[in-house]
Short mmCIF file of C-alpha atoms in Angstrom, two decimals:
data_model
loop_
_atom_site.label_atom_id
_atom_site.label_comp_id
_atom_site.label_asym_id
_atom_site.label_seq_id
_atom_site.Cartn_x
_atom_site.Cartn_y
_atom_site.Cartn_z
CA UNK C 1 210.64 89.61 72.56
CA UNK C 2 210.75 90.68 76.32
CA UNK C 3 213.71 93.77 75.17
CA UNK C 4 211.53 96.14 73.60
CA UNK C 5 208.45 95.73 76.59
CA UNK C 6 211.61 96.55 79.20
CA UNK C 7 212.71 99.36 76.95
CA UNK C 8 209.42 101.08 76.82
CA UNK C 9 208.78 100.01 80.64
CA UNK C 10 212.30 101.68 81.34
CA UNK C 11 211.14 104.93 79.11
CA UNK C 12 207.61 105.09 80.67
CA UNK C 13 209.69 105.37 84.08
CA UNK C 14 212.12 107.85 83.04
CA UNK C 15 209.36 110.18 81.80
CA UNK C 16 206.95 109.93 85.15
CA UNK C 17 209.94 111.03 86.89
CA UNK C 18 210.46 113.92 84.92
CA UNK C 19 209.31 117.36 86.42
CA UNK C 20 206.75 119.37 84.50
CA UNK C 21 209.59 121.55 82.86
CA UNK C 22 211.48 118.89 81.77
CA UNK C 23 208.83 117.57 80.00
CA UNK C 24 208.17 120.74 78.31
CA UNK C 25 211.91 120.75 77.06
CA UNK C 26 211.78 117.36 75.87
CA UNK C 27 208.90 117.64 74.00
CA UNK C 28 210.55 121.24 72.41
CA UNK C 29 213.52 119.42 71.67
CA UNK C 30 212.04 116.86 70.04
CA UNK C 31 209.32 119.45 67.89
CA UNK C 32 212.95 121.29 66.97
CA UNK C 33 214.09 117.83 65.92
CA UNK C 34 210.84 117.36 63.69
CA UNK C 35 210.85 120.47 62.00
CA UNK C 36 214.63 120.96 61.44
CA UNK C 37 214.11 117.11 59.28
CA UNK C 38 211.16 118.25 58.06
CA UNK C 39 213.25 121.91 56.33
CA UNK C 40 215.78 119.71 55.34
CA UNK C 41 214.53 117.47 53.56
CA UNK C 42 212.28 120.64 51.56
CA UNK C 43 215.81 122.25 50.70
CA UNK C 44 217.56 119.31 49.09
CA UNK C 45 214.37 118.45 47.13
CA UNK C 46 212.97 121.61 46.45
CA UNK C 47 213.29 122.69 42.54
CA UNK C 48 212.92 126.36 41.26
CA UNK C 49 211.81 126.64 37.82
CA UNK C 50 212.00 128.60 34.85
CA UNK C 51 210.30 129.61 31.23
CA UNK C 52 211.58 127.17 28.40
CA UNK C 53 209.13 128.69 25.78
CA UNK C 54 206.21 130.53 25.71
CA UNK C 55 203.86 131.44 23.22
CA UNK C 56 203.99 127.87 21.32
CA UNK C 57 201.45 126.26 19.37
CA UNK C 58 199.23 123.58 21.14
CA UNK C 59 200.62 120.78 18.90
CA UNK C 60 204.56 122.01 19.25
CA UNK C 61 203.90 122.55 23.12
CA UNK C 62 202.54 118.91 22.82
CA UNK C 63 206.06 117.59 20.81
CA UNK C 64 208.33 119.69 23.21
CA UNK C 65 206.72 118.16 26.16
CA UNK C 66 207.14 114.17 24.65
CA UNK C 67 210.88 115.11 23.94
CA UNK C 68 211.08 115.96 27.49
CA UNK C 69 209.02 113.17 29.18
CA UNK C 70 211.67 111.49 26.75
CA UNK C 71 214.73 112.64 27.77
CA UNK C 72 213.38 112.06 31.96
CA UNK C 73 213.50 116.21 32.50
CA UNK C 74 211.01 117.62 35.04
CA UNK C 75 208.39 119.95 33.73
CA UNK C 76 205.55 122.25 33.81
CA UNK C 77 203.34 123.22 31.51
CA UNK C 78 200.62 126.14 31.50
CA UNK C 79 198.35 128.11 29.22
CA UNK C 80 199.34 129.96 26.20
CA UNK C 81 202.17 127.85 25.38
CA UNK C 82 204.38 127.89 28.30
CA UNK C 83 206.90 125.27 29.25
CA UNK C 84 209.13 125.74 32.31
CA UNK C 85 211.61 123.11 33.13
CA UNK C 86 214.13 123.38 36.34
CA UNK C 87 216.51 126.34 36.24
CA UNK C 88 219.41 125.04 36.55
CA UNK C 89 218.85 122.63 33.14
CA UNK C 90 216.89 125.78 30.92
CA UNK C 91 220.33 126.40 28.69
CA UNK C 92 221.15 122.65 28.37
CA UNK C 93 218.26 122.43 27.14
CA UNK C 94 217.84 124.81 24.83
CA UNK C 95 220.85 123.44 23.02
CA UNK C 96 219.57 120.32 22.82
CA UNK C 97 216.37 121.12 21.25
CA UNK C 98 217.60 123.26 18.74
CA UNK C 99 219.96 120.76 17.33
CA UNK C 100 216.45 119.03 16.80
CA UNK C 101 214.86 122.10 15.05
CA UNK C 102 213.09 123.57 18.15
CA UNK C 103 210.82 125.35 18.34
CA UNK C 104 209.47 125.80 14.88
CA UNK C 105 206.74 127.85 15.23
CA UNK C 106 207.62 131.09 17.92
CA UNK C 107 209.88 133.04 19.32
CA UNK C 108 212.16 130.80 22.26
CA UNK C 109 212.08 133.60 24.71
CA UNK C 110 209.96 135.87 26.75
CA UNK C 111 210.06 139.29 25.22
CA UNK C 112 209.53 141.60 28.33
CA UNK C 113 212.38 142.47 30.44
CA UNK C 114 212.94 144.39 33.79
CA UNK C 115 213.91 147.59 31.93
CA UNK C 116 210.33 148.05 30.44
CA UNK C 117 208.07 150.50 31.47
CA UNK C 118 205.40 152.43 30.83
CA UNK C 119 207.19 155.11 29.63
CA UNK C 120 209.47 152.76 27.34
CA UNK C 121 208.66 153.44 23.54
CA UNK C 122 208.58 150.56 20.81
CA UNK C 123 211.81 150.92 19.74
CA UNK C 124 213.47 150.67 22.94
CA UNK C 125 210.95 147.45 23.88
CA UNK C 126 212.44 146.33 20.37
CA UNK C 127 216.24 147.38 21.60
CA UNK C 128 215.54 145.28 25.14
CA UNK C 129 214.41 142.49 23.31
CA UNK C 130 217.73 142.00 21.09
CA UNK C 131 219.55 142.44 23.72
CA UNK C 132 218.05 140.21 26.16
CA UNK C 133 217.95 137.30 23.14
CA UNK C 134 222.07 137.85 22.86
CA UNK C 135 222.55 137.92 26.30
CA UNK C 136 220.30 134.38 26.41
CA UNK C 137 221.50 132.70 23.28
CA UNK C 138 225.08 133.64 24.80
CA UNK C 139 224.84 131.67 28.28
CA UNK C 140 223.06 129.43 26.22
CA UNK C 141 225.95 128.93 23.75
CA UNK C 142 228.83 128.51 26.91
CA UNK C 143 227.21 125.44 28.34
CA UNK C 144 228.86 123.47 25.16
CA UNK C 145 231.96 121.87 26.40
CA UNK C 146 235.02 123.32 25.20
CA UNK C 147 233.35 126.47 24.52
CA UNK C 148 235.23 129.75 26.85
CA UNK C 149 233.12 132.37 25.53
CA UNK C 150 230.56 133.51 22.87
CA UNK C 151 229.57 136.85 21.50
CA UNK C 152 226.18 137.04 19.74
CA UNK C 153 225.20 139.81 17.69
CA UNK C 154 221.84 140.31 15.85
CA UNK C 155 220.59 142.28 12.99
CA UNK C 156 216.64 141.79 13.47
CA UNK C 157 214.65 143.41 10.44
CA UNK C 158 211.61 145.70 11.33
CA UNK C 159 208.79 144.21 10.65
CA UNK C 160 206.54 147.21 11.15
CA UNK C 161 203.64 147.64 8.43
CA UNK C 162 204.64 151.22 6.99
CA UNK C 163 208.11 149.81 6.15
CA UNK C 164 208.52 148.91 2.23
CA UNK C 165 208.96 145.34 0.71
CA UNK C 166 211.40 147.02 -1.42
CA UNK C 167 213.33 148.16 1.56
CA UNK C 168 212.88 145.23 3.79
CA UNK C 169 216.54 143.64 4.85
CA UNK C 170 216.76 140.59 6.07
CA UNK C 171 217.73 139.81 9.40
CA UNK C 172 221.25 138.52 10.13
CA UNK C 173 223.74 137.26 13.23
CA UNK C 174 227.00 136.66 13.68
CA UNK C 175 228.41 134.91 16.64
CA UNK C 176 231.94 134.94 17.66
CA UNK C 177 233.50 131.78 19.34
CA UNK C 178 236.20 131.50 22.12
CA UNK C 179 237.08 127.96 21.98
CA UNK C 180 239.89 126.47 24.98
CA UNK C 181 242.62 124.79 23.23
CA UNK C 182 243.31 121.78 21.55
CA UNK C 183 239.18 121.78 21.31
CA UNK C 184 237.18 121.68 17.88
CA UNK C 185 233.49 121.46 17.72
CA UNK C 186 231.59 118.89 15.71
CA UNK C 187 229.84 119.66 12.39
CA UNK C 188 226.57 118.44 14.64
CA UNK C 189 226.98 120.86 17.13
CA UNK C 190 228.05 123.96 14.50
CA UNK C 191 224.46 122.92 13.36
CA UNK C 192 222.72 123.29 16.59
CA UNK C 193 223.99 126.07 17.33
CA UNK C 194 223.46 127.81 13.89
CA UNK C 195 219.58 126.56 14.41
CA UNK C 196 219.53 127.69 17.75
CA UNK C 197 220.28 131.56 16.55
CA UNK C 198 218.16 131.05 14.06
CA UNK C 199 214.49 129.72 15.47
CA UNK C 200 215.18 132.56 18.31
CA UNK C 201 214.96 135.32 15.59
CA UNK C 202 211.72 135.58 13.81
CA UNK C 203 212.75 136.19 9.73
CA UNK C 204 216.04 134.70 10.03
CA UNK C 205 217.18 131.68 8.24
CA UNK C 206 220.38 129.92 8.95
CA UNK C 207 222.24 131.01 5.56
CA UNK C 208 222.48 134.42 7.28
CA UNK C 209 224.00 133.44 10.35
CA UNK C 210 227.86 133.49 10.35
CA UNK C 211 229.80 131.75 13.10
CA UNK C 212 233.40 132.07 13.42
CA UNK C 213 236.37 131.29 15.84
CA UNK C 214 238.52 133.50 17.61
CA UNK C 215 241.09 133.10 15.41
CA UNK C 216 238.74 134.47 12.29
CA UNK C 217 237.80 130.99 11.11
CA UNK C 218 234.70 130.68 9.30
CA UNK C 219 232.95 127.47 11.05
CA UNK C 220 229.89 127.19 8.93
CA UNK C 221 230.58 127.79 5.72
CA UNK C 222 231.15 124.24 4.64
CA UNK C 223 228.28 122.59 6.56
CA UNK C 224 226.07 122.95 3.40
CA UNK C 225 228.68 122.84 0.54
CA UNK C 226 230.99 124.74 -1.27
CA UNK C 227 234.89 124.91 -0.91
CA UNK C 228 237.28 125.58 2.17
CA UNK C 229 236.89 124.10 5.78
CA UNK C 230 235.02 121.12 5.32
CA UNK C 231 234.12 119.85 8.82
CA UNK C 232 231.38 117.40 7.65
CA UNK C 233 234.68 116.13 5.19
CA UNK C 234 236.89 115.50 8.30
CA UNK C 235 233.82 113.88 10.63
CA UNK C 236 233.48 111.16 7.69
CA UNK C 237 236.94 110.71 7.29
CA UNK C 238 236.99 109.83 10.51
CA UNK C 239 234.19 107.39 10.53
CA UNK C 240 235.73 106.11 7.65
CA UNK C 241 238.60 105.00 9.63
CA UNK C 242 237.01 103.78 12.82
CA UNK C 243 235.52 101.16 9.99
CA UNK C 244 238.92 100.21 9.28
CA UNK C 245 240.25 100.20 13.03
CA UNK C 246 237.16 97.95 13.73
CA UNK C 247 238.08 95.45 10.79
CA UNK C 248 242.24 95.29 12.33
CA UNK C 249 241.20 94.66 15.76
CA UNK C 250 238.69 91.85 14.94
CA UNK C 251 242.06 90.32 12.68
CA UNK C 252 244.42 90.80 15.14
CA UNK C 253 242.41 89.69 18.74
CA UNK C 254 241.95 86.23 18.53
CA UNK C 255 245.37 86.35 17.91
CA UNK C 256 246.97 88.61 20.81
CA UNK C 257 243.99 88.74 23.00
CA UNK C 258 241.42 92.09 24.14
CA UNK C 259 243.04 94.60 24.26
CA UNK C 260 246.36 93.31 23.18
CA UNK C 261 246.45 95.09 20.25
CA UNK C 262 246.34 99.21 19.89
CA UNK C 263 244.85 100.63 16.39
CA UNK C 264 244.94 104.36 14.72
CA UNK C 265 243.85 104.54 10.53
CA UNK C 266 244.13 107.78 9.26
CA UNK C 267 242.20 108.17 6.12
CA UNK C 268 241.83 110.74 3.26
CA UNK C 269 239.08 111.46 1.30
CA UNK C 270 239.27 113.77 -1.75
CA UNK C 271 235.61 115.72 -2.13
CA UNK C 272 236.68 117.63 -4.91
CA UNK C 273 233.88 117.16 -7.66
CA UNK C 274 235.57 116.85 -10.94
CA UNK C 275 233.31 117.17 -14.62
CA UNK C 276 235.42 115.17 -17.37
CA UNK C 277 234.09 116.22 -21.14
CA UNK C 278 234.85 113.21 -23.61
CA UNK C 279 234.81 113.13 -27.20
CA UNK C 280 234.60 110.29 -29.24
CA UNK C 281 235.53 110.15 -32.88
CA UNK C 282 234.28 106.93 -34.83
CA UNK C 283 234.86 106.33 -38.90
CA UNK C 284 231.81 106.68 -40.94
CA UNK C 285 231.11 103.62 -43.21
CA UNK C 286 231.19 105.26 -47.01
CA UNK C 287 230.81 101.62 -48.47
CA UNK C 288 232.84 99.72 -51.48
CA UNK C 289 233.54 100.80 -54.98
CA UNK C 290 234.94 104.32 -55.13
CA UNK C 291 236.93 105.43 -57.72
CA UNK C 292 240.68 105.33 -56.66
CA UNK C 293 241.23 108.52 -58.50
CA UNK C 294 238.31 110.52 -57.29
CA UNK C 295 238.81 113.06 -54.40
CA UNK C 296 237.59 112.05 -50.57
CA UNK C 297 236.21 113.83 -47.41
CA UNK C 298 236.93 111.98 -44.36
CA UNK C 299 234.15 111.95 -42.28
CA UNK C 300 234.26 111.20 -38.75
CA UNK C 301 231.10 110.06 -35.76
CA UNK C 302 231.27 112.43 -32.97
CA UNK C 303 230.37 111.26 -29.75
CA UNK C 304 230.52 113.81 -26.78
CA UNK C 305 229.69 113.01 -23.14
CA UNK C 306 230.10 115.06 -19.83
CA UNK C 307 231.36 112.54 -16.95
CA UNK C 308 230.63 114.28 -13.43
CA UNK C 309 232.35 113.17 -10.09
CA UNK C 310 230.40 114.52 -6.99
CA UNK C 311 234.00 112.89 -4.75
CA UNK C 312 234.32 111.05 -2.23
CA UNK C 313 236.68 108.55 -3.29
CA UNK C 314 239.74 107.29 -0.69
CA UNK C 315 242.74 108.96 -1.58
CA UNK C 316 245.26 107.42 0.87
CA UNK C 317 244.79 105.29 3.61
CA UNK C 318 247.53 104.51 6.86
CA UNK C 319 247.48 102.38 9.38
CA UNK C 320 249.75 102.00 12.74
CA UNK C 321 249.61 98.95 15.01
CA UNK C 322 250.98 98.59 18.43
CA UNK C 323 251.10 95.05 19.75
CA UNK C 324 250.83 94.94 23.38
CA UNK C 325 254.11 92.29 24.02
CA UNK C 326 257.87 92.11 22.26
CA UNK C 327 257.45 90.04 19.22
CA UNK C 328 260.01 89.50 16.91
CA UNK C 329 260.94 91.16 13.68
CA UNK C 330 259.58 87.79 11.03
CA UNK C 331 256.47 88.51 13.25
CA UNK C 332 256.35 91.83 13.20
CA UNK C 333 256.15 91.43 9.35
CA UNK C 334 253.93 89.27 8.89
CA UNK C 335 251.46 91.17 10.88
CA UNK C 336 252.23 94.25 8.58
CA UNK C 337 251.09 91.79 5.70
CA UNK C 338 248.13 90.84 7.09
CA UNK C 339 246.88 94.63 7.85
CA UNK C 340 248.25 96.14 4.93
CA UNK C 341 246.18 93.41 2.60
CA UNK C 342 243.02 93.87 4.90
CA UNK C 343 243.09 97.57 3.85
CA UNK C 344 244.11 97.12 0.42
CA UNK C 345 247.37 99.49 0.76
CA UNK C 346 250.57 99.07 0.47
CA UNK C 347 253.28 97.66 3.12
CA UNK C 348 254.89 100.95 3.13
CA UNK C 349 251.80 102.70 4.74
CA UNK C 350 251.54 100.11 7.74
CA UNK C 351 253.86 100.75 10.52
CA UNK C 352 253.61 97.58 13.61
CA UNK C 353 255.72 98.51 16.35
CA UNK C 354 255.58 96.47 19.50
CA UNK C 355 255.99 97.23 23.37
CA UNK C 356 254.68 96.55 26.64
CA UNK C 357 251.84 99.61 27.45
CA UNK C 358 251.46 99.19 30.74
CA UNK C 359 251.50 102.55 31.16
CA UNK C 360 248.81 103.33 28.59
CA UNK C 361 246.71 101.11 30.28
CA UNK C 362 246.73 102.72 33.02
CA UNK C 363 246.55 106.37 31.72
CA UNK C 364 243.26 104.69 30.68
CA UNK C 365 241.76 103.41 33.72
CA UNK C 366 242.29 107.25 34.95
CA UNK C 367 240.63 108.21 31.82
CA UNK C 368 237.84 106.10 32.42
CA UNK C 369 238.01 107.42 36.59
CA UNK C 370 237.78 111.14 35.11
CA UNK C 371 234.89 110.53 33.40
CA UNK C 372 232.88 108.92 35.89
CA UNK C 373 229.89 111.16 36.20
CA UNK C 374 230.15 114.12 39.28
CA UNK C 375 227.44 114.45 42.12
CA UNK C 376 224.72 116.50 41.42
CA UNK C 377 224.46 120.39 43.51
CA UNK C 378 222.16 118.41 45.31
CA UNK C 379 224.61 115.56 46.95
CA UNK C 380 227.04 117.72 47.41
CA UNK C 381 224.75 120.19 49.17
CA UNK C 382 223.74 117.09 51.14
CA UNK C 383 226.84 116.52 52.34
CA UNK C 384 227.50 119.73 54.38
CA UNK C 385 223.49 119.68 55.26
CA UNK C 386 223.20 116.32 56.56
CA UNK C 387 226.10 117.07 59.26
CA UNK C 388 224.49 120.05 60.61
CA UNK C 389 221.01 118.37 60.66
CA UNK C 390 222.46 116.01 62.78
CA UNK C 391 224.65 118.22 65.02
CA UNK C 392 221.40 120.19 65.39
CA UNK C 393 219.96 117.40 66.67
CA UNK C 394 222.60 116.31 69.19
CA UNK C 395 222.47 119.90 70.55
CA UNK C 396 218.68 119.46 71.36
CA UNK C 397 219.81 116.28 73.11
CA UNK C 398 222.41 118.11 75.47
CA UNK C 399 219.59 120.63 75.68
CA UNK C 400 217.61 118.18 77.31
CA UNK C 401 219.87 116.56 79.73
CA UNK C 402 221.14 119.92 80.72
CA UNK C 403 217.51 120.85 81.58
CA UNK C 404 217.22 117.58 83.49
CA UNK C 405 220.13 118.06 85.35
CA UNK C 406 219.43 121.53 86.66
CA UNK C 407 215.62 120.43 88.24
CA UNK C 408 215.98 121.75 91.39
CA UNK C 409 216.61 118.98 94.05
CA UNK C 410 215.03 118.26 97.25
CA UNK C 411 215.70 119.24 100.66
CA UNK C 412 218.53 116.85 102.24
CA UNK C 413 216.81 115.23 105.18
CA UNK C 414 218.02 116.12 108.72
CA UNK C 415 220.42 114.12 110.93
CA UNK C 416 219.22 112.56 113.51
CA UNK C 417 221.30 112.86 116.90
CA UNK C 418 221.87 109.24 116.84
CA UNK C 419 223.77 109.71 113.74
CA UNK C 420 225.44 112.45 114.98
CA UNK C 421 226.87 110.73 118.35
CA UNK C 422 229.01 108.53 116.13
CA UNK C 423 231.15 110.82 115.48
CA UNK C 424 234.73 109.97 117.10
CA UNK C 425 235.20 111.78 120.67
CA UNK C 426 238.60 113.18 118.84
CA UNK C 427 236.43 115.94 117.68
CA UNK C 428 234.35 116.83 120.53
CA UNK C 429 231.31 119.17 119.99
CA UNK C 430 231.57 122.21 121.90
CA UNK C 431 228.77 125.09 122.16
CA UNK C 432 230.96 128.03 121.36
CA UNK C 433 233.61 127.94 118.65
CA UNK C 434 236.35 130.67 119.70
CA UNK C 435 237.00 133.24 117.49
CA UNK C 436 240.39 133.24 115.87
CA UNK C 437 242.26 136.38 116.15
CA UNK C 438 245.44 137.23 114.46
CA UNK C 439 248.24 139.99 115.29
CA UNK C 440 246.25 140.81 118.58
CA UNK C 441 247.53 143.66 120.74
CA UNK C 442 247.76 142.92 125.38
CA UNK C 443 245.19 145.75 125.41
CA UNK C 444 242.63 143.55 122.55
CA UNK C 445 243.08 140.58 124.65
CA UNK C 446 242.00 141.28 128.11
CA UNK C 447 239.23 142.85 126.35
CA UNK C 448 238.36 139.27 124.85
CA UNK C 449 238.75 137.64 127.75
CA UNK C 450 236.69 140.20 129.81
CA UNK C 451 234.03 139.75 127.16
CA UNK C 452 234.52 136.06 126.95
CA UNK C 453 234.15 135.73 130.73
CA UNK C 454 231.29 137.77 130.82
CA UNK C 455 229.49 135.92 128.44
CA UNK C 456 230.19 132.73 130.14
CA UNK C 457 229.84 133.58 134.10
CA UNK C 458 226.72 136.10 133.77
CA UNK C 459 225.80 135.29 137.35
CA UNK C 460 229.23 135.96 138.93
CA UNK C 461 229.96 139.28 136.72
CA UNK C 462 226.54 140.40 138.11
CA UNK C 463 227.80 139.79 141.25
CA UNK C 464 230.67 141.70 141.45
CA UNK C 465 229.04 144.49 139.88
CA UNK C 466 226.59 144.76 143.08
CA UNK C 467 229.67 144.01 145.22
CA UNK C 468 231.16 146.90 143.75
CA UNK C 469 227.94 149.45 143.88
CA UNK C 470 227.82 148.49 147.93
CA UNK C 471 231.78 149.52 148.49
CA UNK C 472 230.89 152.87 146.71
CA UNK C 473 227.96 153.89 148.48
CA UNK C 474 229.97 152.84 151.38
#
């Protein structure tokens, strides 16, 4: 209890002796100190933020702002239908909220840019516009992972009132995808991004929006139906066989353990919708009693029927297993039994195989390391910030102590001649200290010792100088 009282004892005592500029420094410093925190801790938590939407209804504004209290996303809100959300999550955003049909009701941008003026006609406000939505649904488009670059082009109808219905064209876009390799987009995400072209044009639905690769792929065109590139047909296939993986593992654990037991099921679906016509031919009953001689028509019940298959039935299904220890080759069968009737396949489409995957394992843990999430701008801001905050405060320190030091100390008290007269008699005190001349010439030093004399014996050089005066007036 008694070490903070001697602390603030030992302060209080430190500061009275302080001079009056000292003070002043210290309390600088620590004002510096104060107000360099104070800016600090402003930058790392100040937010700038930007237009989400404008011009939405009251009651979309209202749904827009639930998704976002929702998803935990700062926000403001302010009249005419304005949303702004922090810059630096605007395109994220954007994506996500089209993939859930937003916004329904307006346009998603702000349709002035910095190249109007007064002087700008319609057409080139209309020109600006276009170009500032590609630009937008562009940056917009790159924040998908996987995605290198996109290329948006729109065809926006006018929609001004002297223009024909007859000649009215609907409005179209096309977007053109750079993806990196080895990547492939979901059929979730071809569908956000095909709404997210289309609520940003007013007029344009998404059958007129065309989105292909880089390589000339068409990417939407089987999203709804109809033949070729199926990529809603390869996302259930591939649900399909995470439904088998699950049912292998939960055979094969309680026998080799968690993770003891590595699954992949590749499964094939045929989608192709088939339409079967069948006719049926059935005897009529003419009865008993005809004349054996007598001519007869055969006639014949037709049934027809139209049998339709809409698909989806498994074509093929294949399984491999990878059993995390050496087991032997009865073993190794037997397993392929059990799996292969699990599945309902054949032997001959079950592979087991098994090995020691250390190595996999540990491919995985740096997997799992990879995907740990990064620091925010923020923390990593912080961590160049937060040094010089605190070497700014150490220099304010020094600043202070240097200022302390150089108070400007008090005259050195004299010595008394009691101190003095200890001083050993191998140094004796003399009145005169005589002058050290080097390289002197005969001439220099009777000169010296003329003056030297003089200086010393006044009296008698005085009195030769009268003896001297008599003998010449003699």
């Amino acid at each position: 209890m008694g070490m903070p009282s001697e602390i603030i004892k030992q302060v209080k005592e430190f500061w009275s002796k302080l001079g009056k500029k000292a003070k002043i420094a210290a309390v600088s410093a620590l004002a510096s100190v104060l107000f360099i925190s104070i800016l600090v801790t402003v930058l790392l938590n100040i937010k700038s933020y930007e237009l989400l939407y404008s011009g939405l209804s009251s009651q979309e504004q209202a749904q827009i702002v639930s998704k976002l209290g929702e998803m935990a996303v700062d926000f403001k809100t302010k009249p005419g239908g304005i949303i702004l959300v922090p810059s630096d999550k605007v395109a994220s955003l954007k994506m996500q909220l089209s993939s859930e049909g937003y916004p329904k009701s307006t346009l998603s941008y702000d349709l002035f840019t910095s190249s109007s003026s007064f002087m700008t006609t319609d057409f080139e406000k209309r020109q600006y516009l276009i170009f500032q939505l590609q630009e937008r649904l562009q940056e917009a488009i790159k924040t998908i992972s996987g995605v290198r670059n996109a290329i948006v082009t729109l065809n926006v109808t006018d929609e001004s009132n002297y223009v024909l219905e007859t000649d009215v064209v609907p409005s179209t876009a096309s977007l053109v995808l750079d993806l990196e390799s080895s990547v492939s987009l979901t059929p979730k995400q071809i569908k956000g991004i095909e709404n997210l072209i289309a609520k940003s044009v007013p007029g344009l639905t998404n059958d007129n929006v065309s989105i292909i690769d880089s390589e000339g792929n068409i990417l939407n065109s089987g999203i709804s139906s109809g033949p070729g590139v199926n990529l809603e047909k390869v996302e259930i296939e591939k649900q399909a066989g995470e439904i088998y993986k699950e049912k292998i593992i939960k055979l094969l654990e309680p026998i080799y353990g968690e993770k003891g037991v590595s699954v992949a099921v590749n499964v094939s679906i045929d989608f192709t919708q088939k339409t079967t016509d069948q006719i049926q031919y059935t005897p009529v009953d003419i009865g008993e009693g005809a004349d054996s001689d007598e001519d007869t028509e055969r006639v014949f019940n037709q049934i027809q029927s139209q049998i339709v298959n809409n698909g989806g039935e498994v074509s093929r299904v294949s399984a491999s297993v990878i059993v995390n220890k050496r087991i032997s080759a009865q073993e190794r069968a037997e397993v392929n039994e059990i799996v292969a009737n699990s599945l309902g396949v054949e032997r001959e489409n079950v592979i087991v195989t098994s090995m020691e995957f250390e190595a996999a394992n540990k491919r995985y843990e740096n997997a799992l390391e990879a995907l740990k999430p990064k620091p925010s701008p923020f923390a990593q801001s912080a961590k160049y910030i937060l040094p010089l905050a605190a070497a700014a405060v150490a220099l304010a320190i020094a600043l202070v102590l240097v200022l302390i030091k150089k108070r400007k100390p008090k005259p050195a008290a004299s010595l008394e001649y009691e101190e003095v007269k200890d001083i050993p008699s191998q140094f004796p005190l003399t009145d005169e200290v005589p002058a050290i001349v080097l390289n002197e010439t005969r001439e220099q030093a009777i000169k010296r010792q003329i003056k030297e004399f003089t200086s010393t014996h006044p009296q008698i050089v005085a009195q030769l100088i009268r003896t001297w005066l008599k003998e010449d007036e003699e």
